[in-house]
Short mmCIF file of C-alpha atoms and ligand atoms in Angstrom, two decimals:
data_model
loop_
_atom_site.label_atom_id
_atom_site.label_comp_id
_atom_site.label_asym_id
_atom_site.label_seq_id
_atom_site.Cartn_x
_atom_site.Cartn_y
_atom_site.Cartn_z
CA VAL A 696 -23.93 -10.89 274.28
CA ILE A 697 -23.77 -14.69 273.93
CA VAL A 698 -20.52 -16.11 275.32
CA VAL A 699 -19.22 -19.18 273.46
CA SER A 700 -16.62 -21.33 275.20
CA GLY A 701 -14.59 -23.96 273.38
CA ALA A 702 -14.59 -21.63 270.35
CA SER A 703 -11.43 -23.30 269.05
CA GLY A 704 -13.07 -26.73 269.26
CA HIS A 705 -15.27 -28.89 267.06
CA ILE A 706 -18.65 -27.81 268.44
CA GLY A 707 -17.89 -24.35 269.80
CA GLY A 708 -16.25 -23.27 266.54
CA GLU A 709 -19.40 -24.12 264.60
CA VAL A 710 -21.68 -22.54 267.24
CA LEU A 711 -19.60 -19.35 266.93
CA ARG A 712 -19.85 -19.35 263.14
CA GLN A 713 -23.63 -19.91 263.12
CA LEU A 714 -24.46 -17.34 265.82
CA CYS A 715 -22.47 -14.70 263.94
CA ALA A 716 -24.17 -15.61 260.65
CA LEU A 717 -27.53 -15.10 262.42
CA GLY A 718 -26.39 -11.64 263.56
CA HIS A 719 -26.06 -12.28 267.30
CA PRO A 720 -23.35 -10.44 269.24
CA VAL A 721 -20.89 -13.11 270.39
CA ARG A 722 -17.83 -13.26 272.66
CA ALA A 723 -15.64 -16.24 271.78
CA LEU A 724 -13.47 -17.71 274.54
CA SER A 725 -10.15 -19.52 274.40
CA ARG A 726 -7.14 -19.90 276.65
CA ASP A 727 -5.24 -18.60 273.61
CA PRO A 728 -7.49 -16.30 271.56
CA SER A 729 -4.75 -15.73 268.96
CA LYS A 730 -5.60 -19.18 267.54
CA LEU A 731 -9.29 -18.31 266.99
CA SER A 732 -10.65 -17.28 263.63
CA VAL A 733 -13.28 -14.81 264.74
CA PRO A 734 -16.05 -13.91 262.27
CA ALA A 735 -17.39 -10.37 261.93
CA GLY A 736 -19.77 -9.59 264.78
CA ALA A 737 -17.77 -11.48 267.39
CA THR A 738 -15.01 -10.50 269.77
CA ALA A 739 -12.44 -12.86 271.27
CA ALA A 740 -11.51 -13.04 274.94
CA LYS A 741 -8.90 -15.00 276.84
CA ALA A 742 -10.37 -17.20 279.55
CA ASP A 743 -9.46 -20.30 281.47
CA LEU A 744 -12.72 -21.71 282.78
CA GLN A 745 -10.95 -23.15 285.83
CA ASP A 746 -9.79 -19.67 286.79
CA ALA A 747 -12.24 -17.38 288.61
CA ASP A 748 -10.79 -14.00 287.58
CA SER A 749 -10.62 -14.64 283.84
CA THR A 750 -14.04 -16.37 283.88
CA ARG A 751 -15.63 -13.43 285.73
CA THR A 752 -14.25 -11.00 283.14
CA ALA A 753 -15.34 -13.25 280.26
CA LEU A 754 -18.92 -13.40 281.57
CA ASP A 755 -19.30 -9.66 282.21
CA GLY A 756 -22.49 -8.48 280.48
CA ALA A 757 -23.31 -11.96 279.11
CA SER A 758 -26.96 -12.91 278.53
CA LYS A 759 -26.33 -16.57 277.60
CA LEU A 760 -23.47 -19.03 277.77
CA PHE A 761 -22.54 -21.97 275.56
CA PHE A 762 -20.45 -24.16 277.86
CA VAL A 763 -18.17 -26.93 276.65
CA ILE A 764 -14.77 -28.06 277.92
CA ASP A 765 -12.62 -31.20 277.88
CA ALA A 766 -14.62 -33.73 279.91
CA PRO A 767 -12.08 -34.45 282.69
CA GLN A 768 -12.03 -30.73 283.55
CA LEU A 769 -15.81 -30.44 283.55
CA PRO A 770 -16.66 -30.90 287.27
CA LYS A 771 -14.11 -28.30 288.41
CA ALA A 772 -14.89 -25.91 285.57
CA ALA A 773 -18.64 -26.14 286.26
CA ALA A 774 -18.03 -25.37 289.95
CA ASN A 775 -16.16 -22.24 288.84
CA VAL A 776 -18.39 -21.17 285.95
CA ALA A 777 -21.94 -21.79 287.23
CA PRO A 778 -21.97 -19.45 290.27
CA LEU A 779 -20.06 -16.77 288.34
CA ALA A 780 -22.62 -17.01 285.51
CA ALA A 781 -25.44 -16.57 288.04
CA ALA A 782 -23.68 -13.57 289.60
CA ALA A 783 -23.14 -12.02 286.15
CA GLY A 784 -26.87 -12.23 285.39
CA VAL A 785 -26.56 -14.93 282.70
CA LYS A 786 -30.10 -16.12 281.89
CA HIS A 787 -29.39 -19.45 280.18
CA ILE A 788 -26.52 -21.95 280.08
CA VAL A 789 -26.45 -24.46 277.20
CA MET A 790 -23.96 -27.14 278.20
CA VAL A 791 -22.46 -30.03 276.25
CA SER A 792 -22.99 -32.95 278.60
CA SER A 793 -23.02 -36.60 277.57
CA GLY A 794 -25.37 -39.52 277.02
CA THR A 795 -23.16 -41.40 279.50
CA VAL A 796 -25.03 -39.68 282.37
CA LEU A 797 -27.83 -42.18 281.64
CA PHE A 798 -25.65 -45.31 281.72
CA GLN A 799 -25.94 -47.80 284.60
CA PRO A 800 -23.70 -48.62 286.34
CA GLU A 801 -22.36 -45.09 286.08
CA PRO A 802 -19.07 -44.92 284.17
CA VAL A 803 -16.34 -42.45 285.18
CA ILE A 804 -17.13 -40.20 282.20
CA GLY A 805 -20.83 -40.29 283.18
CA ARG A 806 -19.91 -39.12 286.69
CA TRP A 807 -17.88 -36.14 285.37
CA HIS A 808 -20.84 -34.98 283.30
CA ARG A 809 -23.50 -35.69 285.98
CA GLU A 810 -21.57 -33.71 288.59
CA ALA A 811 -21.30 -30.77 286.19
CA GLU A 812 -25.03 -30.96 285.36
CA GLU A 813 -25.89 -30.91 289.08
CA THR A 814 -23.64 -27.89 289.67
CA VAL A 815 -25.21 -25.97 286.79
CA LYS A 816 -28.73 -26.81 288.00
CA ALA A 817 -27.85 -25.65 291.53
CA SER A 818 -26.80 -22.22 290.20
CA GLY A 819 -30.42 -21.27 289.55
CA VAL A 820 -29.65 -20.24 285.95
CA ALA A 821 -31.92 -21.83 283.30
CA TRP A 822 -30.08 -24.74 281.64
CA THR A 823 -30.14 -26.98 278.61
CA PHE A 824 -28.05 -30.13 278.67
CA LEU A 825 -27.03 -31.64 275.33
CA ARG A 826 -26.32 -35.34 275.88
CA PRO A 827 -24.65 -36.73 272.75
CA GLY A 828 -23.12 -40.17 272.35
CA ASN A 829 -19.92 -41.11 270.51
CA PHE A 830 -18.64 -38.19 268.40
CA ALA A 831 -17.74 -38.89 264.77
CA SER A 832 -14.65 -36.75 265.43
CA ASN A 833 -13.35 -39.37 267.92
CA SER A 834 -12.23 -41.34 264.88
CA LEU A 835 -9.59 -38.69 264.14
CA ARG A 836 -7.60 -40.74 266.72
CA TRP A 837 -7.37 -43.45 264.07
CA ALA A 838 -5.72 -41.21 261.45
CA GLY A 839 -2.12 -42.22 262.28
CA SER A 840 -2.61 -45.99 262.05
CA ILE A 841 -4.83 -45.65 258.97
CA ARG A 842 -2.18 -43.62 257.16
CA ALA A 843 0.70 -45.82 258.30
CA GLN A 844 -0.86 -49.29 258.24
CA GLY A 845 -4.31 -49.11 256.66
CA SER A 846 -5.59 -50.50 259.95
CA VAL A 847 -7.40 -49.51 263.11
CA PHE A 848 -6.70 -51.45 266.31
CA GLY A 849 -9.50 -51.47 268.88
CA VAL A 850 -11.54 -53.58 271.26
CA LEU A 851 -14.67 -55.36 270.09
CA ALA A 852 -17.62 -53.33 271.35
CA GLY A 853 -21.31 -52.91 270.67
CA PRO A 854 -22.48 -50.40 268.07
CA SER A 855 -22.56 -46.69 268.86
CA THR A 856 -24.47 -43.88 267.15
CA PRO A 857 -21.68 -41.62 265.83
CA ILE A 858 -22.82 -38.02 265.72
CA HIS A 859 -21.47 -35.25 263.49
CA GLU A 860 -20.27 -32.34 265.64
CA HIS A 861 -22.18 -29.88 263.44
CA ASP A 862 -25.46 -31.58 264.39
CA ILE A 863 -24.64 -30.90 268.04
CA ALA A 864 -23.85 -27.29 267.12
CA ASP A 865 -27.15 -26.96 265.19
CA VAL A 866 -29.08 -28.07 268.28
CA ALA A 867 -27.01 -25.81 270.55
CA VAL A 868 -27.79 -22.78 268.36
CA LYS A 869 -31.53 -23.58 268.44
CA ALA A 870 -31.37 -23.93 272.23
CA LEU A 871 -29.56 -20.58 272.54
CA THR A 872 -31.77 -18.63 270.15
CA THR A 873 -35.30 -20.10 270.28
CA PRO A 874 -37.64 -20.60 273.26
CA GLY A 875 -38.66 -23.90 274.81
CA HIS A 876 -35.28 -25.43 275.68
CA GLU A 877 -34.99 -24.10 279.24
CA ASN A 878 -34.44 -26.78 281.90
CA VAL A 879 -34.53 -29.61 279.34
CA ALA A 880 -31.97 -32.31 278.53
CA HIS A 881 -31.72 -33.46 274.91
CA ARG A 882 -30.37 -36.97 274.21
CA LEU A 883 -28.58 -36.55 270.85
CA THR A 884 -27.37 -39.29 268.51
CA GLY A 885 -26.33 -39.76 264.93
CA PRO A 886 -28.86 -41.31 262.52
CA GLU A 887 -27.55 -44.90 262.59
CA ARG A 888 -25.98 -47.56 264.77
CA MET A 889 -22.48 -48.56 263.68
CA THR A 890 -19.68 -50.68 265.06
CA ALA A 891 -16.12 -49.41 264.93
CA ALA A 892 -15.55 -51.81 262.02
CA ASP A 893 -18.47 -50.17 260.14
CA GLN A 894 -16.92 -46.76 260.75
CA VAL A 895 -13.53 -47.92 259.49
CA ALA A 896 -15.20 -49.26 256.33
CA ALA A 897 -16.89 -45.86 255.80
CA ILE A 898 -13.53 -44.08 256.09
CA GLY A 899 -12.10 -46.60 253.60
CA ALA A 900 -14.91 -45.80 251.15
CA ALA A 901 -14.27 -42.06 251.60
CA ILE A 902 -10.54 -42.34 250.85
CA GLY A 903 -10.81 -45.11 248.25
CA ARG A 904 -8.68 -47.58 250.17
CA GLU A 905 -9.52 -50.91 251.81
CA LEU A 906 -8.95 -50.61 255.56
CA ARG A 907 -8.94 -53.23 258.29
CA PHE A 908 -10.40 -53.12 261.80
CA VAL A 909 -8.22 -55.36 263.96
CA PRO A 910 -9.71 -56.43 267.31
CA VAL A 911 -7.19 -56.33 270.16
CA PRO A 912 -7.42 -57.30 273.85
CA ARG A 913 -8.38 -54.51 276.28
CA GLU A 914 -4.88 -54.24 277.82
CA GLY A 915 -3.38 -53.87 274.33
CA ALA A 916 -5.87 -51.15 273.43
CA LEU A 917 -5.11 -49.35 276.70
CA ALA A 918 -1.36 -49.47 276.03
CA GLY A 919 -1.94 -48.12 272.51
CA MET A 920 -4.00 -45.17 273.76
CA ILE A 921 -1.38 -44.29 276.39
CA LYS A 922 1.39 -44.58 273.77
CA GLY A 923 -0.68 -42.23 271.58
CA GLY A 924 -0.42 -39.59 274.32
CA MET A 925 -3.63 -40.09 276.32
CA PRO A 926 -3.23 -39.89 280.11
CA GLU A 927 -3.85 -43.34 281.63
CA ALA A 928 -6.87 -42.33 283.74
CA ILE A 929 -8.59 -40.89 280.67
CA ALA A 930 -7.69 -43.88 278.50
CA ARG A 931 -9.24 -46.20 281.11
CA ALA A 932 -12.37 -44.01 281.26
CA VAL A 933 -12.73 -44.05 277.45
CA LEU A 934 -12.19 -47.82 277.30
CA GLU A 935 -14.82 -48.34 280.00
CA LEU A 936 -17.45 -47.15 277.49
CA GLN A 937 -16.37 -49.61 274.80
CA ARG A 938 -18.17 -52.82 275.77
CA GLU A 939 -19.66 -55.70 273.87
CA GLY A 940 -23.43 -55.84 274.03
CA HIS A 941 -23.62 -52.20 275.01
CA GLY A 942 -25.09 -49.91 272.40
CA ASP A 943 -26.98 -46.66 272.05
CA GLU A 944 -30.44 -46.33 270.50
CA VAL A 945 -30.94 -43.73 267.78
CA THR A 946 -33.05 -40.75 268.90
CA SER A 947 -34.99 -38.26 266.75
CA ALA A 948 -33.78 -35.22 268.71
CA VAL A 949 -31.48 -33.79 266.01
CA ARG A 950 -34.24 -33.97 263.40
CA ASP A 951 -36.90 -32.65 265.81
CA ILE A 952 -34.84 -29.69 267.04
CA ALA A 953 -32.48 -28.82 264.17
CA GLY A 954 -35.14 -29.51 261.54
CA HIS A 955 -33.02 -31.79 259.36
CA PRO A 956 -31.99 -35.46 259.58
CA GLY A 957 -28.78 -36.19 261.44
CA ARG A 958 -25.73 -36.14 259.17
CA THR A 959 -24.45 -39.63 258.38
CA TYR A 960 -21.05 -40.89 259.46
CA ALA A 961 -20.27 -41.49 255.77
CA SER A 962 -20.75 -37.76 255.11
CA TRP A 963 -18.45 -36.91 258.04
CA ALA A 964 -15.84 -39.32 256.64
CA ARG A 965 -16.01 -37.72 253.18
CA GLU A 966 -15.64 -34.20 254.67
CA ASN A 967 -12.63 -35.34 256.70
CA ALA A 968 -11.07 -37.65 254.09
CA ALA A 969 -7.91 -35.53 253.83
CA ARG A 970 -7.14 -36.29 257.51
CA PHE A 971 -6.96 -40.03 256.75
CA GLY A 972 -5.65 -40.18 253.20
N1 NAP B 158 -15.96 -37.26 272.35
C1 NAP B 158 -17.14 -37.80 272.58
O1 NAP B 158 -17.49 -38.86 272.08
C2 NAP B 158 -18.10 -37.09 273.50
C3 NAP B 158 -19.32 -37.69 273.77
C4 NAP B 158 -20.24 -37.02 274.58
C5 NAP B 158 -19.91 -35.78 275.10
N2 NAP B 158 -18.70 -35.22 274.82
C6 NAP B 158 -18.40 -33.88 275.38
O2 NAP B 158 -17.96 -33.01 274.35
C7 NAP B 158 -16.78 -32.38 274.77
C8 NAP B 158 -15.86 -32.11 273.59
O3 NAP B 158 -16.45 -31.21 272.68
P1 NAP B 158 -15.62 -30.75 271.38
O4 NAP B 158 -15.32 -31.97 270.57
O5 NAP B 158 -16.27 -29.59 270.75
O6 NAP B 158 -14.31 -30.27 272.09
P2 NAP B 158 -12.86 -30.07 271.50
O7 NAP B 158 -12.92 -29.86 270.02
O8 NAP B 158 -12.01 -31.15 272.07
O9 NAP B 158 -12.50 -28.69 272.19
C9 NAP B 158 -12.40 -28.56 273.58
C10 NAP B 158 -12.41 -27.08 273.88
O10 NAP B 158 -12.27 -26.90 275.29
C11 NAP B 158 -11.52 -25.73 275.48
N3 NAP B 158 -10.87 -25.79 276.78
C12 NAP B 158 -10.12 -26.81 277.28
N4 NAP B 158 -9.69 -26.50 278.51
C13 NAP B 158 -10.16 -25.25 278.78
C14 NAP B 158 -10.06 -24.38 279.91
N5 NAP B 158 -9.38 -24.75 281.01
N6 NAP B 158 -10.67 -23.18 279.86
C15 NAP B 158 -11.36 -22.81 278.76
N7 NAP B 158 -11.51 -23.59 277.66
C16 NAP B 158 -10.91 -24.80 277.68
C17 NAP B 158 -10.51 -25.69 274.35
O11 NAP B 158 -10.26 -24.34 274.07
P3 NAP B 158 -8.79 -23.64 274.11
O12 NAP B 158 -7.76 -24.72 273.99
O13 NAP B 158 -8.85 -22.73 272.91
O14 NAP B 158 -8.77 -22.91 275.41
C18 NAP B 158 -11.28 -26.35 273.19
O15 NAP B 158 -11.85 -25.39 272.34
C19 NAP B 158 -16.13 -33.35 275.75
O16 NAP B 158 -15.28 -32.69 276.63
C20 NAP B 158 -17.32 -33.96 276.44
O17 NAP B 158 -17.70 -33.16 277.55
C21 NAP B 158 -17.80 -35.84 274.03
#
């Protein structure tokens, strides 16, 4: 059975759907399985990946594991999950890591993901690390100010390569179900470089409304993120990645592995227009 963590989330939910459609037996994990919509062919199990007992039960009889969790929890969760996966006889862990592991100097978010990668490697289980950059879904954070003010307030930063979460899921499913991905890290990006202002314009086009990107000083952006409910340490870590002159390069990994071009941010914005309109 393939165990899918984060099954209630953006990537894990799509990995679950695709594996079931391909006919693989799947166990979908959540801390609250009642909120999962579980397709035919899958079972749901309750697991907290920071908790040894529920993780051990969740991994019983597993052949492979798709591993994703909120980034700040990743080092501790990996220290719990990796040795238990090895003990359970799991043959392959496909983990959502981050392109930030390659950044120098190492940002806080890069450290969380690097530590988790090292722990998974040390378990002796074959691994695949997916290292995406900025998720398209991060812009859901802008929904409130777009609806209320037609504006997004953010710091001026270099372009990123926003990636559709379903492209990450497509690559994860290939890594879980086809050979050749063992002990390899894949640097994943969207198909184009965009600034935050470009992204805001794409959302505006999707909802048929002119939107503004309003640059604000870093302290103002930090205060806004904390006011929006983000813990301060995490807000600082997120802001650390938003720098002028710092930008990702587009890679061909999604096309090479998934067999189709990366989905554009404009397509993501059209699919999610109802969240902003
Ligand atoms: N955002 C970015 O730009 C970016 C860039 C590079 C890499 N990443 C990586 O991608 C991850 C996010 O992926 P995503 O968007 O698919 O996630 P998501 O939609 O935010 O979902 C996170 C999942 O983690 C699960 N989870 C949280 N705490 C858990 C725990 N203690 N035990 C078990 N499950 C737990 C949640 O499940 P339940 O609540 O159902 O338990 C949820 O399904 C980040 O954490 C980071 O590592 C993100």
